[in-house]
Amino acid sequence: MSADLPSHVEIRPQPLVCDVASVDATDLLSAYADGALTPVEALADLHRRIEADNKGQGAVLRFASGWQTAAEESAARWKSGQARPLEGLPFGVKDIIDVDGTLTTAGSWFTGDRIAQTDADVVARLRQAGAIPFAMLATTEFACGSPHNPRFGTVGNPFDPSRWTGGSSTGSGAVLAARLMPFALGTDTGGSIRVPSCWCGTTGLKPSRELVSRKGVAPLSWTLDHVGPMTRSARDIARVLPFMAASPDVDLIAGCMALLAEADLTGLRIGVPVNWFTEMVDATVLDNWRAALEVLQSLGCTVKPLPVLPVETFHRDGWTVLLSELAAHQSERLPRAELFDRGLLARLNQGITILAADYGRALQRRKAAQDMFLDAMTDIDLLVTPGLGGEAGALDTLTVEVDGHAVPFQEIISRNTMIFDHTGFPALMLPSSLGRSGLPTGIQIVGRPGADALCLKAGIAFQQATSHHLNAPAQRTS
C-alpha cells in the first residue's frame, strides 16, 4: 500500500507526549482535550505506523480521501474551543461502506475502480460528530467470501499471521488488534463484527436491528445485515454508538454517557445456556467463559441456567435467508463466475438452489425464534454465552481446533452468532482471556431488542474488573 500524502506536504516525525498506539478512543479524545496531542499529530503518527507495520499488514487497503484536511479542521476546533463530541477521532471503514470521494470496492473485481459519490449514512453521522474516516479496511468479497480474497489477498491475525482474523470484517479486527486505529466500522450478517472481535481480542457490538442505518452499505442480506462499531473496549463503544444511530436517540445518548461514569451491575440477572452455545466448544474456551461468569457474579450479578433451547432449526433458517438473499443480489454475475472468490461462489451456488417456499418458511419462523429467546429471558436481563468455539482458525487448513480436533470453519464461525442476526437482538463480543495456544477467546453478551446500552453496561463493568482486553500482539520484526 502506498501513502497518499500530496507531494508538497512533508510530515516530520515529532516526539509525542501521548503514544497514539497505546491509547483507546476515549483516552485519545482526552489527550486532545488536555492539549497533550492534536489530531494532526495523532493521524500523522498512525499513518506512519500503518505504512511501516508488519502485524496488521493487508488490513488497510487505502487511506480515505481528505483525512489530512479533516485533521487540520479538527485541530483548529480543539484550539478554538469548538470541539464536537468525537472531534478528531480517526476510524477505519470496512470496504463495503461508502466514504465520499474514496475508492470503495466491496473486496471484489466486479466493482472495478468505483469511487463513492457520497458518505454512507453512518459515516456522515460520525463526521457530524467530528470523527474522521481515515482508511478503508479489508473485507471478504461482498462480505461473504473466503479468507483468501482474490483482489487484495489475505489478512493474517496480528497475534499469529498463520491464523485468520475472522470474516468478514477482517481488516477491522486486524487494525484494532495491531493498535493501528482506535475505532473501526464493521458489518454483521452471520457474525462478521463478533467473529473478528473474538479472534483478535477486541470488542465489537452487533447492534439491535436497524439501530444503525445501512444506507450506503453494499448489501449481502437485506433482512440480516447490521452495521456496528468495533473498538478495543466496551467503554469506547458506549462513546461512539450514540453518534452512529440512524436517528437521534436522547435515551441512548444519555444511557451511554452515564455508563462512562458508572457501570454498577448489582442485581443484574444473567442467563447462561445449557445447550447449543456450549457444544462444539473447546474446553479452554468454556473454562474462560465460566471464569467470566464468576467475575460477573462478584460484581453483583445473579446467574441462572436457561432452559434447553432448540436453536439449530433457527440457525439453519438464518443461513437459508442469507444464501437466498445473496443469490438475489449476485446471481446475475454468474456468467462471469471466474471473477468471484471461490468461497463466495460456492455459497452463491447453494443459494440459487434454495426453494422459494423454504426461504418463506425460514422468514415465517423468525418470530418463533424471537419469542423463544424472549420467553427464556422472562426473568433475566442478559444472556452470556461463550464466543466462538475455539481460538483463531488456521489459514492453511481453514479449520478451528476444538479439543484436539480440526473442525471446518463453516461449522464453527457462525454457530454462536448467526441466531442473533436472525432475531435482531443486540450482541456484544469481548475478550475472556487466552486459549491453549495463547490466542484470544471471547464471551458474548446478548440483550433484548433495544437493550444495547445494557449489554455495554455489563461489558464495561467486566472490563473494569479484568485486563483481557488489554492483551496485545507481541512486537514482530520483518
CSV table of C-alpha atoms in Angstrom, one decimal:
chain,number,residue,atom,x,y,z
A,1,MET,CA,0.0,0.0,0.0
A,2,SER,CA,1.4,3.4,-0.8
A,3,ALA,CA,0.9,6.7,1.0
A,4,ASP,CA,-1.4,9.3,-0.4
A,5,LEU,CA,0.2,12.4,1.0
A,6,PRO,CA,0.4,15.3,-1.5
A,7,SER,CA,4.0,15.7,-2.9
A,8,HIS,CA,4.3,19.2,-1.3
A,9,VAL,CA,3.5,18.0,2.2
A,10,GLU,CA,6.3,16.9,4.4
A,11,ILE,CA,5.5,15.4,7.8
A,12,ARG,CA,8.5,15.1,10.0
A,13,PRO,CA,8.4,12.7,13.0
A,14,GLN,CA,8.0,14.6,16.2
A,15,PRO,CA,8.2,13.2,19.7
A,16,LEU,CA,4.6,12.8,21.1
A,17,VAL,CA,3.6,13.4,24.6
A,18,CYS,CA,1.0,10.7,24.2
A,19,ASP,CA,1.7,7.3,22.5
A,20,VAL,CA,-1.2,7.1,20.0
A,21,ALA,CA,-1.0,3.4,19.6
A,22,SER,CA,-1.3,2.7,23.3
A,23,VAL,CA,-4.5,4.6,23.9
A,24,ASP,CA,-8.0,3.8,23.1
A,25,ALA,CA,-10.6,6.1,21.6
A,26,THR,CA,-11.7,7.6,24.9
A,27,ASP,CA,-8.2,8.3,26.0
A,28,LEU,CA,-7.3,9.8,22.7
A,29,LEU,CA,-10.1,12.3,22.9
A,30,SER,CA,-8.9,13.1,26.5
A,31,ALA,CA,-5.4,13.7,25.2
A,32,TYR,CA,-6.8,16.2,22.7
A,33,ALA,CA,-8.8,17.9,25.4
A,34,ASP,CA,-5.7,18.1,27.6
A,35,GLY,CA,-3.5,19.5,24.9
A,36,ALA,CA,-1.2,16.5,25.0
A,37,LEU,CA,-1.8,15.8,21.3
A,38,THR,CA,-3.5,17.2,18.3
A,39,PRO,CA,-5.5,15.4,15.7
A,40,VAL,CA,-2.9,16.3,13.1
A,41,GLU,CA,-0.1,14.7,15.2
A,42,ALA,CA,-2.2,11.7,16.0
A,43,LEU,CA,-3.3,10.8,12.4
A,44,ALA,CA,0.2,11.5,11.0
A,45,ASP,CA,1.6,9.1,13.6
A,46,LEU,CA,-0.9,6.4,12.8
A,47,HIS,CA,-0.2,7.0,9.1
A,48,ARG,CA,3.5,6.3,9.6
A,49,ARG,CA,2.7,3.2,11.7
A,50,ILE,CA,0.4,1.8,9.1
A,51,GLU,CA,3.0,2.3,6.3
A,52,ALA,CA,5.7,0.5,8.4
A,53,ASP,CA,3.5,-2.1,10.1
A,54,ASN,CA,4.2,-5.8,9.8
A,55,LYS,CA,1.4,-7.1,12.0
A,56,GLY,CA,-1.8,-5.6,10.5
A,57,GLN,CA,-0.3,-5.9,7.0
A,58,GLY,CA,-3.0,-6.1,4.4
A,59,ALA,CA,-5.7,-4.9,6.7
A,60,VAL,CA,-5.5,-1.3,5.4
A,61,LEU,CA,-6.3,-1.1,1.7
A,62,ARG,CA,-6.0,2.7,1.2
A,63,PHE,CA,-6.4,6.0,3.0
A,64,ALA,CA,-9.7,7.8,2.8
A,65,SER,CA,-10.0,11.0,0.8
A,66,GLY,CA,-9.4,14.2,2.7
A,67,TRP,CA,-8.2,12.9,6.0
A,68,GLN,CA,-5.4,15.4,6.3
A,69,THR,CA,-7.7,18.4,5.8
A,70,ALA,CA,-10.2,16.9,8.3
A,71,ALA,CA,-7.4,16.5,10.9
A,72,GLU,CA,-6.4,20.1,10.4
A,73,GLU,CA,-10.0,21.3,10.8
A,74,SER,CA,-10.4,19.2,14.0
A,75,ALA,CA,-7.2,20.6,15.4
A,76,ALA,CA,-8.5,24.1,14.8
A,77,ARG,CA,-11.8,23.3,16.5
A,78,TRP,CA,-10.0,22.0,19.6
A,79,LYS,CA,-7.9,25.1,19.7
A,80,SER,CA,-10.9,27.4,19.4
A,81,GLY,CA,-13.0,25.6,22.0
A,82,GLN,CA,-15.5,24.3,19.4
A,83,ALA,CA,-14.7,20.6,19.5
A,84,ARG,CA,-17.6,18.3,18.8
A,85,PRO,CA,-18.1,15.0,20.8
A,86,LEU,CA,-15.8,12.9,18.7
A,87,GLU,CA,-13.6,15.6,17.4
A,88,GLY,CA,-10.5,14.3,15.6
A,89,LEU,CA,-11.2,10.6,16.4
A,90,PRO,CA,-9.9,8.6,13.4
A,91,PHE,CA,-11.8,5.5,12.3
A,92,GLY,CA,-11.4,2.7,9.8
A,93,VAL,CA,-14.2,1.8,7.4
A,94,LYS,CA,-14.9,-1.7,6.1
A,95,ASP,CA,-14.6,-1.6,2.3
A,96,ILE,CA,-18.3,-2.2,1.7
A,97,ILE,CA,-19.2,1.1,3.4
A,98,ASP,CA,-19.1,4.3,1.2
A,99,VAL,CA,-16.8,7.1,2.0
A,100,ASP,CA,-17.2,10.2,-0.2
A,101,GLY,CA,-14.5,10.6,-2.9
A,102,THR,CA,-12.8,7.3,-1.9
A,103,LEU,CA,-12.4,4.0,-3.8
A,104,THR,CA,-14.9,1.5,-2.3
A,105,THR,CA,-14.8,-1.9,-3.8
A,106,ALA,CA,-16.5,-4.5,-1.5
A,107,GLY,CA,-13.4,-6.6,-2.0
A,108,SER,CA,-14.4,-7.6,-5.5
A,109,TRP,CA,-13.1,-7.4,-9.0
A,110,PHE,CA,-16.7,-6.7,-10.2
A,111,THR,CA,-16.7,-3.2,-8.7
A,112,GLY,CA,-13.7,-2.0,-10.6
A,113,ASP,CA,-12.4,1.4,-9.6
A,114,ARG,CA,-15.7,2.6,-8.1
A,115,ILE,CA,-15.4,6.0,-6.3
A,116,ALA,CA,-18.2,6.6,-3.8
A,117,GLN,CA,-20.1,9.8,-4.6
A,118,THR,CA,-21.3,10.4,-1.0
A,119,ASP,CA,-20.8,9.1,2.5
A,120,ALA,CA,-22.8,6.1,3.8
A,121,ASP,CA,-25.3,7.4,6.4
A,122,VAL,CA,-23.2,6.0,9.3
A,123,VAL,CA,-20.1,7.7,8.1
A,124,ALA,CA,-21.9,11.0,7.6
A,125,ARG,CA,-23.2,10.9,11.1
A,126,LEU,CA,-19.8,10.2,12.6
A,127,ARG,CA,-18.4,13.1,10.6
A,128,GLN,CA,-21.1,15.4,12.0
A,129,ALA,CA,-19.8,14.4,15.5
A,130,GLY,CA,-16.2,15.3,14.5
A,131,ALA,CA,-14.8,11.8,13.8
A,132,ILE,CA,-12.6,11.4,10.7
A,133,PRO,CA,-12.9,8.5,8.3
A,134,PHE,CA,-9.2,7.6,8.0
A,135,ALA,CA,-8.7,4.4,5.9
A,136,MET,CA,-10.6,1.7,4.0
A,137,LEU,CA,-10.2,-1.7,5.6
A,138,ALA,CA,-10.1,-5.2,4.1
A,139,THR,CA,-13.2,-7.4,3.8
A,140,THR,CA,-14.0,-10.7,2.2
A,141,GLU,CA,-15.7,-10.3,-1.2
A,142,PHE,CA,-19.2,-8.7,-0.7
A,143,ALA,CA,-18.7,-9.6,3.0
A,144,CYS,CA,-19.3,-13.3,2.1
A,145,GLY,CA,-16.1,-14.7,0.6
A,146,SER,CA,-13.3,-16.9,1.9
A,147,PRO,CA,-10.2,-15.7,3.9
A,148,HIS,CA,-8.2,-15.6,0.6
A,149,ASN,CA,-9.6,-12.5,-1.2
A,150,PRO,CA,-8.8,-12.7,-4.9
A,151,ARG,CA,-8.3,-8.9,-5.3
A,152,PHE,CA,-6.5,-7.9,-2.2
A,153,GLY,CA,-5.1,-11.0,-0.6
A,154,THR,CA,-5.3,-12.5,2.9
A,155,VAL,CA,-5.3,-10.7,6.2
A,156,GLY,CA,-3.4,-12.6,8.9
A,157,ASN,CA,-4.2,-12.3,12.6
A,158,PRO,CA,-1.8,-9.9,14.3
A,159,PHE,CA,-1.5,-12.4,17.2
A,160,ASP,CA,-0.3,-15.1,14.7
A,161,PRO,CA,-0.1,-14.4,10.9
A,162,SER,CA,-0.8,-18.1,10.2
A,163,ARG,CA,-4.3,-17.7,11.7
A,164,TRP,CA,-7.3,-15.8,10.4
A,165,THR,CA,-8.8,-12.6,11.9
A,166,GLY,CA,-12.2,-14.0,11.2
A,167,GLY,CA,-14.6,-12.7,8.5
A,168,SER,CA,-15.9,-10.7,7.0
A,169,SER,CA,-14.8,-7.5,8.9
A,170,THR,CA,-11.3,-8.9,8.6
A,171,GLY,CA,-9.4,-5.7,8.3
A,172,SER,CA,-11.4,-4.0,11.1
A,173,GLY,CA,-10.4,-6.7,13.6
A,174,ALA,CA,-6.8,-6.7,12.5
A,175,VAL,CA,-6.1,-2.9,12.7
A,176,LEU,CA,-7.6,-2.8,16.2
A,177,ALA,CA,-5.6,-5.7,17.4
A,178,ALA,CA,-2.4,-4.3,15.8
A,179,ARG,CA,-3.0,-0.9,17.5
A,180,LEU,CA,-3.1,0.9,14.2
A,181,MET,CA,-6.5,2.5,14.8
A,182,PRO,CA,-8.7,3.1,17.9
A,183,PHE,CA,-12.1,2.5,16.2
A,184,ALA,CA,-13.5,0.8,13.1
A,185,LEU,CA,-16.8,0.2,11.4
A,186,GLY,CA,-17.8,-3.4,10.6
A,187,THR,CA,-20.9,-5.2,9.4
A,188,ASP,CA,-22.5,-8.3,10.8
A,189,THR,CA,-24.8,-10.7,8.8
A,190,GLY,CA,-23.9,-14.0,10.4
A,191,GLY,CA,-21.3,-12.8,12.9
A,192,SER,CA,-18.9,-10.6,11.0
A,193,ILE,CA,-18.4,-8.0,13.7
A,194,ARG,CA,-18.3,-10.5,16.5
A,195,VAL,CA,-16.1,-13.2,14.9
A,196,PRO,CA,-13.0,-10.9,14.3
A,197,SER,CA,-13.6,-9.3,17.6
A,198,CYS,CA,-13.4,-12.7,19.3
A,199,TRP,CA,-10.4,-13.9,17.4
A,200,CYS,CA,-8.5,-10.6,17.5
A,201,GLY,CA,-9.1,-10.0,21.2
A,202,THR,CA,-11.0,-6.8,20.6
A,203,THR,CA,-14.6,-5.6,21.4
A,204,GLY,CA,-17.5,-5.4,18.9
A,205,LEU,CA,-21.2,-4.8,19.1
A,206,LYS,CA,-23.8,-6.1,16.6
A,207,PRO,CA,-26.5,-3.5,17.5
A,208,SER,CA,-30.2,-4.1,17.6
A,209,ARG,CA,-31.6,-4.4,14.1
A,210,GLU,CA,-31.9,-1.0,12.3
A,211,LEU,CA,-30.4,1.0,15.2
A,212,VAL,CA,-27.6,2.0,12.7
A,213,SER,CA,-28.6,2.8,9.1
A,214,ARG,CA,-27.5,0.5,6.3
A,215,LYS,CA,-27.8,3.2,3.6
A,216,GLY,CA,-24.7,3.4,1.6
A,217,VAL,CA,-23.5,-0.1,2.6
A,218,ALA,CA,-23.2,-2.8,0.0
A,219,PRO,CA,-25.9,-5.3,0.8
A,220,LEU,CA,-25.4,-9.0,1.5
A,221,SER,CA,-28.7,-10.0,3.0
A,222,TRP,CA,-31.3,-7.2,3.4
A,223,THR,CA,-33.1,-8.9,6.3
A,224,LEU,CA,-29.9,-9.9,8.3
A,225,ASP,CA,-27.3,-7.1,7.7
A,226,HIS,CA,-26.3,-4.9,10.6
A,227,VAL,CA,-23.7,-2.1,10.8
A,228,GLY,CA,-21.8,-1.6,14.1
A,229,PRO,CA,-18.8,-0.4,16.0
A,230,MET,CA,-15.6,-2.3,16.6
A,231,THR,CA,-13.1,-0.9,19.2
A,232,ARG,CA,-10.7,-2.1,21.9
A,233,SER,CA,-13.2,-1.7,24.8
A,234,ALA,CA,-16.9,-1.6,25.6
A,235,ARG,CA,-16.3,1.9,27.0
A,236,ASP,CA,-15.3,3.1,23.6
A,237,ILE,CA,-18.4,1.6,22.0
A,238,ALA,CA,-20.6,3.5,24.5
A,239,ARG,CA,-18.8,6.7,23.5
A,240,VAL,CA,-19.3,6.3,19.7
A,241,LEU,CA,-22.6,4.4,19.4
A,242,PRO,CA,-25.0,7.3,20.1
A,243,PHE,CA,-23.4,9.2,17.2
A,244,MET,CA,-23.9,6.3,14.8
A,245,ALA,CA,-27.6,5.8,15.4
A,246,ALA,CA,-29.9,6.2,12.4
A,247,SER,CA,-32.0,8.8,14.2
A,248,PRO,CA,-31.1,11.0,17.2
A,249,ASP,CA,-31.9,9.0,20.4
A,250,VAL,CA,-31.8,11.0,23.5
A,251,ASP,CA,-32.2,8.0,25.8
A,252,LEU,CA,-29.4,6.1,24.0
A,253,ILE,CA,-27.1,9.1,24.3
A,254,ALA,CA,-28.0,9.6,28.0
A,255,GLY,CA,-27.7,5.9,28.8
A,256,CYS,CA,-24.3,5.5,27.1
A,257,MET,CA,-22.9,8.7,28.6
A,258,ALA,CA,-24.0,7.5,32.1
A,259,LEU,CA,-22.1,4.3,31.5
A,260,LEU,CA,-18.9,6.2,31.0
A,261,ALA,CA,-19.2,7.4,34.6
A,262,GLU,CA,-20.5,4.3,36.3
A,263,ALA,CA,-21.5,0.7,35.4
A,264,ASP,CA,-22.9,-0.9,38.5
A,265,LEU,CA,-24.2,-4.4,37.9
A,266,THR,CA,-25.7,-5.0,41.3
A,267,GLY,CA,-28.9,-7.1,40.9
A,268,LEU,CA,-28.4,-7.8,37.2
A,269,ARG,CA,-29.8,-11.2,36.2
A,270,ILE,CA,-27.8,-13.2,33.7
A,271,GLY,CA,-29.0,-16.3,31.9
A,272,VAL,CA,-26.5,-18.9,30.8
A,273,PRO,CA,-27.1,-21.6,28.0
A,274,VAL,CA,-27.0,-25.3,28.7
A,275,ASN,CA,-27.0,-26.4,25.1
A,276,TRP,CA,-26.0,-25.4,21.5
A,277,PHE,CA,-23.8,-22.4,22.5
A,278,THR,CA,-21.7,-24.6,24.8
A,279,GLU,CA,-21.5,-27.5,22.3
A,280,MET,CA,-18.7,-27.8,19.8
A,281,VAL,CA,-16.6,-25.5,22.1
A,282,ASP,CA,-13.1,-26.1,23.2
A,283,ALA,CA,-12.7,-26.9,26.9
A,284,THR,CA,-10.4,-23.9,27.4
A,285,VAL,CA,-13.0,-21.5,25.9
A,286,LEU,CA,-15.6,-23.0,28.3
A,287,ASP,CA,-13.2,-22.6,31.2
A,288,ASN,CA,-12.7,-18.9,30.3
A,289,TRP,CA,-16.4,-18.4,29.9
A,290,ARG,CA,-17.1,-19.9,33.3
A,291,ALA,CA,-14.4,-17.7,34.9
A,292,ALA,CA,-16.0,-14.6,33.2
A,293,LEU,CA,-19.4,-15.6,34.8
A,294,GLU,CA,-17.6,-15.8,38.2
A,295,VAL,CA,-16.3,-12.2,37.6
A,296,LEU,CA,-19.8,-11.0,36.8
A,297,GLN,CA,-21.2,-12.7,39.9
A,298,SER,CA,-18.5,-11.0,42.0
A,299,LEU,CA,-19.8,-7.7,40.6
A,300,GLY,CA,-23.3,-8.3,41.9
A,301,CYS,CA,-24.9,-10.3,39.1
A,302,THR,CA,-27.0,-13.4,39.7
A,303,VAL,CA,-26.6,-16.3,37.3
A,304,LYS,CA,-29.4,-18.7,36.2
A,305,PRO,CA,-29.3,-21.6,33.7
A,306,LEU,CA,-31.6,-21.2,30.7
A,307,PRO,CA,-33.9,-24.0,29.6
A,308,VAL,CA,-32.9,-26.2,26.7
A,309,LEU,CA,-33.4,-24.1,23.6
A,310,PRO,CA,-34.0,-25.6,20.1
A,311,VAL,CA,-31.6,-23.2,18.4
A,312,GLU,CA,-30.5,-25.5,15.5
A,313,THR,CA,-33.5,-25.1,13.3
A,314,PHE,CA,-33.5,-21.3,13.6
A,315,HIS,CA,-29.7,-21.2,13.0
A,316,ARG,CA,-30.3,-23.1,9.7
A,317,ASP,CA,-33.1,-20.7,8.9
A,318,GLY,CA,-30.6,-17.8,9.2
A,319,TRP,CA,-28.4,-19.5,6.6
A,320,THR,CA,-31.3,-20.2,4.3
A,321,VAL,CA,-32.2,-16.5,4.4
A,322,LEU,CA,-28.6,-15.3,3.9
A,323,LEU,CA,-27.9,-17.6,1.0
A,324,SER,CA,-31.2,-16.9,-0.7
A,325,GLU,CA,-30.7,-13.1,-0.5
A,326,LEU,CA,-27.1,-13.4,-1.6
A,327,ALA,CA,-28.3,-15.2,-4.7
A,328,ALA,CA,-30.9,-12.4,-5.3
A,329,HIS,CA,-28.1,-9.8,-5.2
A,330,GLN,CA,-25.3,-11.7,-7.1
A,331,SER,CA,-26.7,-14.4,-9.4
A,332,GLU,CA,-26.8,-12.1,-12.4
A,333,ARG,CA,-23.0,-12.1,-12.2
A,334,LEU,CA,-22.7,-15.8,-12.6
A,335,PRO,CA,-21.8,-15.6,-16.4
A,336,ARG,CA,-18.5,-14.1,-15.1
A,337,ALA,CA,-18.1,-16.5,-12.3
A,338,GLU,CA,-14.3,-16.7,-12.8
A,339,LEU,CA,-14.0,-13.3,-11.1
A,340,PHE,CA,-15.7,-14.4,-7.9
A,341,ASP,CA,-13.9,-15.5,-4.8
A,342,ARG,CA,-14.2,-19.3,-4.6
A,343,GLY,CA,-15.9,-19.3,-1.2
A,344,LEU,CA,-18.5,-16.7,-2.3
A,345,LEU,CA,-19.1,-18.7,-5.5
A,346,ALA,CA,-19.8,-21.9,-3.5
A,347,ARG,CA,-22.3,-20.0,-1.3
A,348,LEU,CA,-23.9,-18.4,-4.3
A,349,ASN,CA,-24.4,-21.8,-6.0
A,350,GLN,CA,-26.0,-23.0,-2.8
A,351,GLY,CA,-28.3,-20.0,-2.7
A,352,ILE,CA,-29.7,-20.4,-6.2
A,353,THR,CA,-30.9,-23.9,-5.4
A,354,ILE,CA,-33.0,-22.9,-2.3
A,355,LEU,CA,-36.7,-23.1,-3.0
A,356,ALA,CA,-38.8,-20.0,-2.5
A,357,ALA,CA,-41.0,-22.0,-0.2
A,358,ASP,CA,-38.0,-22.8,2.1
A,359,TYR,CA,-37.0,-19.2,2.1
A,360,GLY,CA,-40.5,-18.2,3.0
A,361,ARG,CA,-40.8,-20.7,5.8
A,362,ALA,CA,-37.4,-19.5,7.2
A,363,LEU,CA,-38.8,-16.0,7.4
A,364,GLN,CA,-42.1,-17.2,8.9
A,365,ARG,CA,-40.2,-18.9,11.7
A,366,ARG,CA,-38.2,-15.8,12.6
A,367,LYS,CA,-41.0,-14.7,15.0
A,368,ALA,CA,-40.9,-18.1,16.7
A,369,ALA,CA,-37.1,-17.7,17.2
A,370,GLN,CA,-37.5,-14.2,18.7
A,371,ASP,CA,-40.3,-15.5,21.0
A,372,MET,CA,-38.1,-18.4,22.1
A,373,PHE,CA,-35.5,-16.1,23.4
A,374,LEU,CA,-37.9,-13.6,24.9
A,375,ASP,CA,-39.7,-16.3,26.8
A,376,ALA,CA,-36.3,-17.7,28.0
A,377,MET,CA,-35.5,-14.1,29.2
A,378,THR,CA,-38.7,-13.6,31.1
A,379,ASP,CA,-36.9,-13.2,34.5
A,380,ILE,CA,-33.4,-12.4,33.3
A,381,ASP,CA,-31.8,-9.3,31.9
A,382,LEU,CA,-29.0,-10.6,29.6
A,383,LEU,CA,-27.6,-13.8,28.2
A,384,VAL,CA,-23.9,-14.6,28.4
A,385,THR,CA,-22.6,-17.2,26.0
A,386,PRO,CA,-19.1,-18.4,25.0
A,387,GLY,CA,-17.9,-16.6,22.0
A,388,LEU,CA,-16.5,-18.8,19.2
A,389,GLY,CA,-15.8,-22.5,19.8
A,390,GLY,CA,-12.0,-22.1,19.5
A,391,GLU,CA,-9.1,-19.8,19.0
A,392,ALA,CA,-8.4,-18.2,15.6
A,393,GLY,CA,-8.6,-20.7,12.8
A,394,ALA,CA,-5.7,-21.8,10.6
A,395,LEU,CA,-5.4,-20.2,7.2
A,396,ASP,CA,-3.8,-23.2,5.6
A,397,THR,CA,-6.4,-25.7,6.5
A,398,LEU,CA,-9.4,-23.5,7.1
A,399,THR,CA,-10.1,-25.3,10.4
A,400,VAL,CA,-10.5,-24.5,14.0
A,401,GLU,CA,-9.1,-26.7,16.7
A,402,VAL,CA,-11.6,-27.9,19.3
A,403,ASP,CA,-10.3,-30.2,22.0
A,404,GLY,CA,-7.6,-31.5,19.6
A,405,HIS,CA,-9.9,-32.0,16.6
A,406,ALA,CA,-9.7,-29.9,13.5
A,407,VAL,CA,-13.2,-28.6,12.7
A,408,PRO,CA,-14.1,-26.8,9.4
A,409,PHE,CA,-14.6,-23.1,9.6
A,410,GLN,CA,-18.2,-23.3,8.4
A,411,GLU,CA,-19.2,-25.5,11.4
A,412,ILE,CA,-17.7,-23.1,14.0
A,413,ILE,CA,-17.7,-19.5,12.8
A,414,SER,CA,-21.4,-18.5,12.8
A,415,ARG,CA,-22.6,-21.2,15.3
A,416,ASN,CA,-23.0,-18.9,18.3
A,417,THR,CA,-23.6,-15.6,16.4
A,418,MET,CA,-26.0,-16.2,13.4
A,419,ILE,CA,-29.1,-16.6,15.6
A,420,PHE,CA,-28.8,-13.0,16.9
A,421,ASP,CA,-28.6,-11.6,13.3
A,422,HIS,CA,-31.7,-13.6,12.5
A,423,THR,CA,-33.6,-12.4,15.6
A,424,GLY,CA,-32.1,-8.9,15.6
A,425,PHE,CA,-31.1,-9.0,19.3
A,426,PRO,CA,-28.0,-6.8,20.3
A,427,ALA,CA,-24.9,-8.9,21.0
A,428,LEU,CA,-21.6,-7.7,22.3
A,429,MET,CA,-18.4,-9.7,21.9
A,430,LEU,CA,-15.4,-9.1,24.2
A,431,PRO,CA,-12.3,-11.0,25.2
A,432,SER,CA,-12.5,-13.5,28.0
A,433,SER,CA,-8.7,-14.4,28.3
A,434,LEU,CA,-6.3,-16.5,26.1
A,435,GLY,CA,-6.7,-20.1,24.9
A,436,ARG,CA,-4.4,-23.1,25.0
A,437,SER,CA,-2.4,-21.7,22.1
A,438,GLY,CA,-2.1,-18.2,23.7
A,439,LEU,CA,-4.7,-16.6,21.3
A,440,PRO,CA,-7.7,-14.6,22.4
A,441,THR,CA,-11.0,-16.2,23.4
A,442,GLY,CA,-14.3,-14.4,23.9
A,443,ILE,CA,-17.7,-14.2,25.6
A,444,GLN,CA,-20.9,-12.8,24.0
A,445,ILE,CA,-23.4,-10.6,26.0
A,446,VAL,CA,-26.9,-10.6,24.5
A,447,GLY,CA,-29.9,-8.4,25.3
A,448,ARG,CA,-33.4,-7.9,24.3
A,449,PRO,CA,-34.0,-5.7,21.2
A,450,GLY,CA,-33.2,-2.2,22.2
A,451,ALA,CA,-31.1,-3.1,25.2
A,452,ASP,CA,-27.8,-2.2,23.6
A,453,ALA,CA,-26.8,0.1,26.5
A,454,LEU,CA,-27.4,-2.7,29.0
A,455,CYS,CA,-25.1,-5.1,27.0
A,456,LEU,CA,-22.5,-2.3,27.1
A,457,LYS,CA,-23.0,-1.8,30.8
A,458,ALA,CA,-22.1,-5.4,31.6
A,459,GLY,CA,-19.2,-5.2,29.2
A,460,ILE,CA,-17.8,-2.1,30.7
A,461,ALA,CA,-18.0,-3.4,34.2
A,462,PHE,CA,-16.4,-6.7,33.2
A,463,GLN,CA,-13.5,-4.9,31.5
A,464,GLN,CA,-13.1,-2.6,34.5
A,465,ALA,CA,-12.6,-5.8,36.6
A,466,THR,CA,-10.3,-7.6,34.2
A,467,SER,CA,-7.5,-6.9,31.8
A,468,HIS,CA,-8.2,-9.3,28.9
A,469,HIS,CA,-9.0,-6.5,26.5
A,470,LEU,CA,-5.5,-5.0,27.1
A,471,ASN,CA,-3.7,-8.1,25.7
A,472,ALA,CA,-1.8,-7.0,22.6
A,473,PRO,CA,0.1,-9.0,19.9
A,474,ALA,CA,3.9,-9.3,20.6
A,475,GLN,CA,6.0,-7.0,18.6
A,476,ARG,CA,7.5,-8.7,15.5
A,477,THR,CA,10.2,-7.8,13.1
A,478,SER,CA,10.1,-8.2,9.3
